[in-house]
Tab-separated table of C-alpha atoms and ligand atoms in Angstrom:
chain	number	residue	atom	x	y	z
I	68	UNK	CA	-25.165	-21.016	8.295
I	69	UNK	CA	-24.301	-17.353	7.821
I	70	UNK	CA	-20.657	-16.679	8.680
I	71	UNK	CA	-19.090	-13.234	9.101
I	72	UNK	CA	-15.378	-12.710	8.470
I	73	UNK	CA	-14.183	-9.242	9.490
I	74	UNK	CA	-10.963	-8.270	7.751
I	75	UNK	CA	-11.954	-10.788	5.102
I	76	UNK	CA	-10.061	-9.004	2.307
I	77	UNK	CA	-6.789	-9.082	4.233
I	78	UNK	CA	-4.037	-11.660	4.014
I	79	UNK	CA	-5.341	-14.124	6.614
I	80	UNK	CA	-9.027	-13.234	6.173
I	81	UNK	CA	-9.031	-13.845	2.420
I	82	UNK	CA	-7.280	-17.207	2.782
I	83	UNK	CA	-9.920	-18.147	5.362
I	84	UNK	CA	-12.724	-17.007	3.021
I	85	UNK	CA	-11.244	-19.245	0.296
I	86	UNK	CA	-11.703	-22.200	2.629
I	87	UNK	CA	-15.164	-21.206	3.885
I	88	UNK	CA	-16.803	-20.534	0.492
I	89	UNK	CA	-16.137	-24.155	-0.460
I	90	UNK	CA	-19.062	-25.207	1.714
I	91	UNK	CA	-21.928	-24.128	-0.554
I	92	UNK	CA	-24.436	-24.467	2.300
I	93	UNK	CA	-22.754	-21.614	4.168
I	94	UNK	CA	-23.195	-17.941	3.308
I	95	UNK	CA	-19.981	-15.985	3.794
I	96	UNK	CA	-20.104	-12.276	4.565
I	97	UNK	CA	-16.748	-10.581	4.220
I	98	UNK	CA	-16.463	-7.200	5.964
I	99	UNK	CA	-13.449	-5.015	5.226
I	100	UNK	CA	-12.770	-1.277	5.013
I	101	UNK	CA	-9.912	-2.002	2.551
I	102	UNK	CA	-7.488	0.098	4.597
I	103	UNK	CA	-4.952	-2.725	4.538
I	104	UNK	CA	-7.093	-5.441	2.935
I	105	UNK	CA	-7.140	-5.625	-0.877
I	106	UNK	CA	-9.969	-6.254	-3.330
I	107	UNK	CA	-7.615	-8.397	-5.428
I	108	UNK	CA	-7.558	-10.933	-2.569
I	109	UNK	CA	-11.335	-11.542	-2.753
I	110	UNK	CA	-11.781	-11.042	-6.499
I	111	UNK	CA	-12.015	-14.839	-7.071
I	112	UNK	CA	-15.109	-15.083	-4.813
I	113	UNK	CA	-17.001	-11.942	-5.840
I	114	UNK	CA	-19.261	-13.771	-8.293
I	115	UNK	CA	-19.993	-16.725	-6.007
I	116	UNK	CA	-23.629	-16.914	-4.861
I	117	UNK	CA	-22.599	-17.654	-1.254
I	118	UNK	CA	-20.166	-14.720	-0.908
I	119	UNK	CA	-21.026	-11.097	-0.081
I	120	UNK	CA	-18.592	-8.224	0.399
I	121	UNK	CA	-19.462	-5.448	2.857
I	122	UNK	CA	-17.258	-2.362	2.509
I	123	UNK	CA	-17.363	-1.245	6.153
I	124	UNK	CA	-15.166	-0.496	9.123
I	125	UNK	CA	-15.413	-2.921	12.048
I	126	UNK	CA	-15.410	0.128	14.356
I	127	UNK	CA	-19.017	0.763	13.223
I	128	UNK	CA	-21.729	-1.297	14.956
I	129	UNK	CA	-23.291	-3.966	12.740
I	130	UNK	CA	-26.613	-5.797	12.945
I	131	UNK	CA	-26.835	-8.880	10.726
I	132	UNK	CA	-28.004	-12.264	11.934
I	133	UNK	CA	-25.000	-14.611	11.882
I	134	UNK	CA	-24.097	-17.980	13.397
I	135	UNK	CA	-20.311	-17.623	13.453
I	136	UNK	CA	-17.991	-14.614	13.527
I	137	UNK	CA	-14.280	-14.652	12.709
I	138	UNK	CA	-12.900	-11.314	13.921
I	139	UNK	CA	-9.728	-10.805	11.902
I	140	UNK	CA	-10.065	-7.079	11.157
I	141	UNK	CA	-6.960	-5.131	12.171
I	142	UNK	CA	-3.891	-3.547	10.661
I	143	UNK	CA	-1.289	-6.237	11.384
I	144	UNK	CA	2.175	-5.345	10.099
I	145	UNK	CA	4.249	-3.081	12.389
I	146	UNK	CA	4.503	-0.197	9.840
I	147	UNK	CA	0.744	-0.434	9.140
I	148	UNK	CA	-0.404	-0.519	12.763
I	149	UNK	CA	2.058	2.195	13.803
I	150	UNK	CA	0.913	4.581	11.032
I	151	UNK	CA	-2.167	5.589	13.018
I	152	UNK	CA	-1.711	3.954	16.427
I	153	UNK	CA	-4.884	5.395	17.938
I	154	UNK	CA	-6.889	3.991	15.052
I	155	UNK	CA	-5.231	0.596	15.644
I	156	UNK	CA	-6.332	0.563	19.290
I	157	UNK	CA	-9.844	1.594	18.233
I	158	UNK	CA	-9.968	-1.177	15.631
I	159	UNK	CA	-8.950	-3.731	18.259
I	160	UNK	CA	-11.231	-2.527	21.050
I	161	UNK	CA	-14.297	-1.061	19.295
I	162	UNK	CA	-14.110	-3.861	16.727
I	163	UNK	CA	-14.280	-6.652	19.275
I	164	UNK	CA	-16.965	-4.820	21.295
I	165	UNK	CA	-19.148	-4.583	18.185
I	166	UNK	CA	-18.579	-8.231	17.319
I	167	UNK	CA	-19.219	-9.415	20.885
I	168	UNK	CA	-22.508	-7.478	20.929
I	169	UNK	CA	-23.444	-9.148	17.650
I	170	UNK	CA	-22.526	-12.590	19.005
I	171	UNK	CA	-24.550	-11.867	22.145
I	172	UNK	CA	-27.621	-10.744	20.190
I	173	UNK	CA	-27.711	-13.754	17.835
I	174	UNK	CA	-26.088	-16.383	20.086
I	175	UNK	CA	-23.248	-16.720	17.572
I	176	UNK	CA	-19.789	-18.160	18.228
I	177	UNK	CA	-17.041	-15.564	17.976
I	178	UNK	CA	-13.441	-16.450	17.165
I	179	UNK	CA	-11.013	-13.648	17.989
I	180	UNK	CA	-7.748	-13.347	16.031
I	181	UNK	CA	-5.218	-12.492	18.712
I	182	UNK	CA	-1.475	-12.524	18.360
I	183	UNK	CA	1.867	-13.679	19.743
I	184	UNK	CA	2.444	-9.955	20.318
I	185	UNK	CA	0.520	-10.343	23.587
I	186	UNK	CA	3.762	-11.938	24.888
I	187	UNK	CA	5.737	-8.739	24.099
I	188	UNK	CA	9.494	-9.186	24.707
I	189	UNK	CA	9.144	-12.688	26.171
I	190	UNK	CA	11.111	-13.762	29.238
I	191	UNK	CA	9.899	-17.360	28.805
I	192	UNK	CA	10.976	-19.338	25.744
I	193	UNK	CA	9.193	-20.872	23.861
I	194	UNK	CA	5.940	-19.138	24.795
I	195	UNK	CA	3.076	-21.256	26.200
I	196	UNK	CA	-0.415	-19.759	26.582
I	197	UNK	CA	0.061	-19.653	30.380
I	198	UNK	CA	2.877	-17.108	30.003
I	199	UNK	CA	1.440	-13.666	30.757
I	200	UNK	CA	3.874	-11.712	28.675
I	201	UNK	CA	6.217	-8.768	28.994
I	202	UNK	CA	4.630	-5.914	27.064
I	203	UNK	CA	5.729	-2.276	27.102
I	204	UNK	CA	2.375	-0.537	27.691
I	205	UNK	CA	3.549	2.828	26.316
I	206	UNK	CA	5.879	1.845	23.470
I	207	UNK	CA	5.384	2.141	19.709
I	208	UNK	CA	4.029	-1.430	19.494
I	209	UNK	CA	1.639	-1.006	22.417
I	210	UNK	CA	-1.310	0.151	20.265
I	211	UNK	CA	-1.372	-3.335	18.763
I	212	UNK	CA	-0.105	-5.378	21.739
I	213	UNK	CA	-2.345	-3.743	24.323
I	214	UNK	CA	-5.238	-3.406	21.870
I	215	UNK	CA	-5.149	-7.147	21.279
I	216	UNK	CA	-4.707	-7.867	24.994
I	217	UNK	CA	-7.738	-5.705	25.794
I	218	UNK	CA	-9.723	-7.522	23.101
I	219	UNK	CA	-8.858	-10.877	24.715
I	220	UNK	CA	-9.924	-9.510	28.091
I	221	UNK	CA	-13.268	-8.354	26.639
I	222	UNK	CA	-13.858	-11.782	25.072
I	223	UNK	CA	-13.438	-13.581	28.378
I	224	UNK	CA	-15.514	-10.975	30.248
I	225	UNK	CA	-18.376	-11.300	27.724
I	226	UNK	CA	-18.176	-15.085	28.176
I	227	UNK	CA	-18.287	-14.835	31.998
I	228	UNK	CA	-20.773	-11.964	32.259
I	229	UNK	CA	-23.159	-12.712	29.368
I	230	UNK	CA	-22.414	-16.317	28.409
I	231	UNK	CA	-21.194	-15.369	24.921
I	232	UNK	CA	-19.496	-18.263	23.107
I	233	UNK	CA	-15.938	-17.163	22.428
I	234	UNK	CA	-12.731	-18.669	21.107
I	235	UNK	CA	-9.324	-16.985	21.048
I	236	UNK	CA	-6.309	-17.886	18.928
I	237	UNK	CA	-2.850	-16.324	19.214
I	238	UNK	CA	-1.277	-16.189	15.768
I	239	UNK	CA	2.511	-16.280	15.373
I	240	UNK	CA	4.250	-14.781	12.298
I	241	UNK	CA	2.469	-16.087	9.216
I	242	UNK	CA	3.334	-15.722	5.524
I	243	UNK	CA	2.127	-16.829	2.116
I	244	UNK	CA	-0.015	-15.851	-0.886
I	245	UNK	CA	-2.221	-12.734	-0.575
I	246	UNK	CA	0.304	-10.920	1.630
I	247	UNK	CA	0.531	-7.286	0.662
I	248	UNK	CA	3.986	-6.924	-0.963
I	249	UNK	CA	4.238	-3.419	0.515
I	250	UNK	CA	3.120	-4.094	4.070
I	251	UNK	CA	6.666	-4.027	5.424
I	252	UNK	CA	6.826	-7.459	7.028
I	253	UNK	CA	10.067	-9.330	6.829
I	254	UNK	CA	9.021	-12.211	4.543
I	255	UNK	CA	7.355	-9.960	1.949
I	256	UNK	CA	10.188	-7.409	2.135
I	257	UNK	CA	12.968	-9.988	1.689
I	258	UNK	CA	11.261	-11.838	-1.187
I	259	UNK	CA	10.303	-8.675	-3.103
I	260	UNK	CA	13.790	-7.222	-2.577
I	261	UNK	CA	15.433	-10.468	-3.740
I	262	UNK	CA	13.211	-10.678	-6.831
I	263	UNK	CA	13.986	-7.048	-7.745
I	264	UNK	CA	17.719	-7.423	-7.154
I	265	UNK	CA	17.621	-4.869	-4.324
I	266	UNK	CA	19.479	-5.149	-1.006
I	267	UNK	CA	17.665	-7.180	1.663
I	268	UNK	CA	16.996	-4.831	4.589
I	269	UNK	CA	18.034	-6.609	7.800
I	270	UNK	CA	17.008	-4.675	10.906
I	271	UNK	CA	19.529	-4.694	13.771
I	272	UNK	CA	22.188	-7.422	13.489
I	273	UNK	CA	19.643	-9.961	12.216
I	274	UNK	CA	20.077	-12.352	15.162
I	275	UNK	CA	16.511	-11.799	16.445
I	276	UNK	CA	14.308	-14.844	15.880
I	277	UNK	CA	10.757	-15.598	14.782
I	278	UNK	CA	8.826	-18.779	14.043
I	279	UNK	CA	7.224	-18.560	10.598
I	280	UNK	CA	3.994	-20.349	9.817
I	281	UNK	CA	2.657	-20.999	6.316
I	282	UNK	CA	-0.857	-19.637	5.775
I	283	UNK	CA	-2.495	-23.003	4.939
I	284	UNK	CA	-1.437	-24.416	8.309
I	285	UNK	CA	-2.930	-21.412	10.090
I	286	UNK	CA	-6.241	-21.668	8.196
I	287	UNK	CA	-6.492	-25.344	9.136
I	288	UNK	CA	-5.912	-24.467	12.805
I	289	UNK	CA	-8.466	-21.638	12.678
I	290	UNK	CA	-11.057	-23.928	11.126
I	291	UNK	CA	-10.457	-26.633	13.724
I	292	UNK	CA	-10.673	-24.117	16.573
I	293	UNK	CA	-14.056	-22.838	15.382
I	294	UNK	CA	-15.450	-26.296	14.668
I	295	UNK	CA	-13.841	-28.405	17.379
I	296	UNK	CA	-16.154	-30.971	18.922
I	297	UNK	CA	-15.107	-29.538	22.307
I	298	UNK	CA	-17.322	-26.471	22.002
I	299	UNK	CA	-16.369	-25.338	25.530
I	300	UNK	CA	-12.694	-24.968	24.550
I	301	UNK	CA	-12.222	-21.196	24.384
I	302	UNK	CA	-8.421	-21.025	24.382
I	303	UNK	CA	-6.433	-18.885	24.122
I	304	UNK	CA	-4.482	-21.235	21.905
I	305	UNK	CA	-1.211	-20.584	20.059
I	306	UNK	CA	-1.173	-21.264	16.320
I	307	UNK	CA	2.336	-21.120	14.934
I	308	UNK	CA	5.185	-23.139	13.516
I	309	UNK	CA	7.688	-23.974	16.259
I	310	UNK	CA	10.658	-23.815	13.846
I	311	UNK	CA	12.759	-20.849	15.016
I	312	UNK	CA	14.954	-18.856	12.628
I	313	UNK	CA	17.086	-15.724	12.820
I	314	UNK	CA	16.448	-12.998	10.243
I	315	UNK	CA	19.923	-13.756	8.825
I	316	UNK	CA	18.894	-17.394	8.293
I	317	UNK	CA	15.681	-16.237	6.640
I	318	UNK	CA	17.622	-13.888	4.334
I	319	UNK	CA	19.990	-16.722	3.369
I	320	UNK	CA	17.039	-19.002	2.507
I	321	UNK	CA	15.308	-16.315	0.425
I	322	UNK	CA	18.518	-15.585	-1.511
I	323	UNK	CA	19.105	-19.304	-2.166
I	324	UNK	CA	15.514	-20.085	-3.184
I	325	UNK	CA	15.190	-17.062	-5.481
I	326	UNK	CA	18.726	-17.433	-6.885
I	327	UNK	CA	19.125	-13.696	-6.285
I	328	UNK	CA	22.488	-11.918	-6.152
I	329	UNK	CA	21.144	-9.271	-3.744
I	330	UNK	CA	23.299	-8.207	-0.794
I	331	UNK	CA	22.279	-7.536	2.811
I	332	UNK	CA	21.825	-3.943	4.011
I	333	UNK	CA	21.759	-3.572	7.787
I	334	UNK	CA	19.283	-0.965	9.124
I	335	UNK	CA	18.499	0.220	12.677
I	336	UNK	CA	16.369	-2.103	14.799
I	337	UNK	CA	12.887	-0.604	15.355
I	338	UNK	CA	11.869	0.186	18.974
I	339	UNK	CA	10.638	-2.699	21.153
I	340	UNK	CA	11.336	-5.282	18.423
I	341	UNK	CA	11.117	-8.645	20.279
I	342	UNK	CA	14.456	-10.485	20.506
I	343	UNK	CA	13.124	-14.038	20.404
I	344	UNK	CA	9.834	-15.672	19.600
I	345	UNK	CA	8.891	-19.324	19.242
I	346	UNK	CA	5.464	-20.899	19.448
I	347	UNK	CA	4.751	-23.605	22.026
I	348	UNK	CA	1.970	-25.559	20.286
I	349	UNK	CA	1.388	-28.371	22.802
I	350	UNK	CA	-2.094	-27.075	23.638
I	351	UNK	CA	-3.165	-26.827	19.977
I	352	UNK	CA	-1.956	-30.392	19.369
I	353	UNK	CA	-3.917	-31.638	22.365
I	354	UNK	CA	-7.173	-29.733	21.827
I	355	UNK	CA	-7.347	-29.455	18.023
I	356	UNK	CA	-7.192	-33.129	17.009
I	357	UNK	CA	-3.407	-33.274	16.720
I	358	UNK	CA	-3.101	-30.043	14.708
I	359	UNK	CA	0.460	-29.165	13.781
I	360	UNK	CA	2.058	-27.328	10.873
I	361	UNK	CA	2.605	-29.480	7.782
I	362	UNK	CA	4.519	-26.969	5.644
I	363	UNK	CA	8.100	-26.228	6.623
I	364	UNK	CA	9.878	-22.984	5.858
I	365	UNK	CA	11.683	-23.874	2.608
I	366	UNK	CA	8.526	-25.292	1.028
I	367	UNK	CA	6.368	-22.401	2.202
I	368	UNK	CA	8.903	-19.866	0.930
I	369	UNK	CA	8.917	-21.536	-2.492
I	370	UNK	CA	5.127	-21.270	-2.711
I	371	UNK	CA	5.288	-17.650	-1.535
I	372	UNK	CA	8.015	-16.757	-4.035
I	373	UNK	CA	5.755	-18.096	-6.835
I	374	UNK	CA	2.996	-15.729	-5.606
I	375	UNK	CA	5.252	-12.690	-5.234
I	376	UNK	CA	6.721	-13.286	-8.735
I	377	UNK	CA	3.263	-12.502	-10.148
I	378	UNK	CA	3.457	-9.056	-8.499
I	379	UNK	CA	6.959	-7.922	-9.512
B	669	UDP	N1	12.650	-7.165	9.804
B	669	UDP	C1	13.831	-7.074	9.070
B	669	UDP	N2	13.771	-6.510	7.837
B	669	UDP	C2	12.611	-6.054	7.278
B	669	UDP	C3	11.391	-6.183	8.027
B	669	UDP	C4	11.472	-6.726	9.293
B	669	UDP	O1	14.916	-7.481	9.513
B	669	UDP	O2	12.643	-5.567	6.125
B	669	UDP	C5	12.711	-7.815	11.132
B	669	UDP	C6	11.982	-7.069	12.245
B	669	UDP	O3	12.838	-6.133	12.839
B	669	UDP	C7	11.610	-8.209	13.180
B	669	UDP	C8	11.399	-9.398	12.249
B	669	UDP	O4	12.035	-9.049	11.024
B	669	UDP	O5	12.658	-8.511	14.053
B	669	UDP	C9	9.933	-9.708	11.976
B	669	UDP	O6	9.325	-8.500	11.569
B	669	UDP	P1	7.844	-8.428	11.009
B	669	UDP	O7	7.558	-6.977	10.765
B	669	UDP	O8	7.661	-9.347	9.871
B	669	UDP	O9	6.927	-8.988	12.194
B	669	UDP	P2	6.927	-8.809	13.796
B	669	UDP	O10	7.191	-10.183	14.316
B	669	UDP	O11	8.019	-7.854	14.198
B	669	UDP	O12	5.576	-8.287	14.129
């Protein structure tokens, strides 16, 4: 089958491509405009006969016959998606429209990469898929939050109106190899700072929480969602690690695991930064053959530190 991965040179997309190219019967087409994706992430597959790289923006319409589409293309770290917020909204909305049209034309299955950001500053904890969220529609994160919410809405409307086969996953904070060391996310920032002996930049007082998922667990969940025997299961489904940590706890772990003598430097909390976030994964366990994260934070951080050491 021909499989399209938009954003395939990004952190999550490239780890997914690594899994997909293993099936030699499939032909993987990786589309990326390299705005936040990196060629280094797909370098290992460039010579494979079943891998093709398309240097294109998902905002442009595309006409290639495909059987499955993974729509991962989007700037995803807060500094990256806030750099050009209007472009972020366009990537979310025009991107999914183009991919839904493609799925409609070729009767392909489309899996949309949505996000825990659709829950905004959550008033329900942990967050199940039934929670409708508490998003600031005009804040500095809204380009991403509302863009992704609109993309979900379009997926379900294309399914109802045109019978397009869709699947939606909501990804909670994920980390691991192929992250861009400069993308500004907390795990990459803390590890790079610790390895360089620089202060770890803690935003606010560091008591805000996130649940951190190792990339291999996410890729397994993505694969199961696309290939589940229950083809009518569209989601949305949360994919995340329910372990919940404060940023201070994360900093302490990074310092211990790297053996770094770095200190903490407290910086202002960015606008609309969610206070708490924790994945409720009951639905994923039920619908995705018992899926649950296998890699806990210390182990995942060790693997990530080994990757980031190659970049220092
Ligand atoms: N954060 C931090 N220091 C950094 C980068 C981020 O303390 O150098 C905090 C940020 O304010 C947020 C959390 O870490 O509360 C997770 O941020 P990230 O950008 O990784 O993802 P988010 O969940 O906010 O999209």
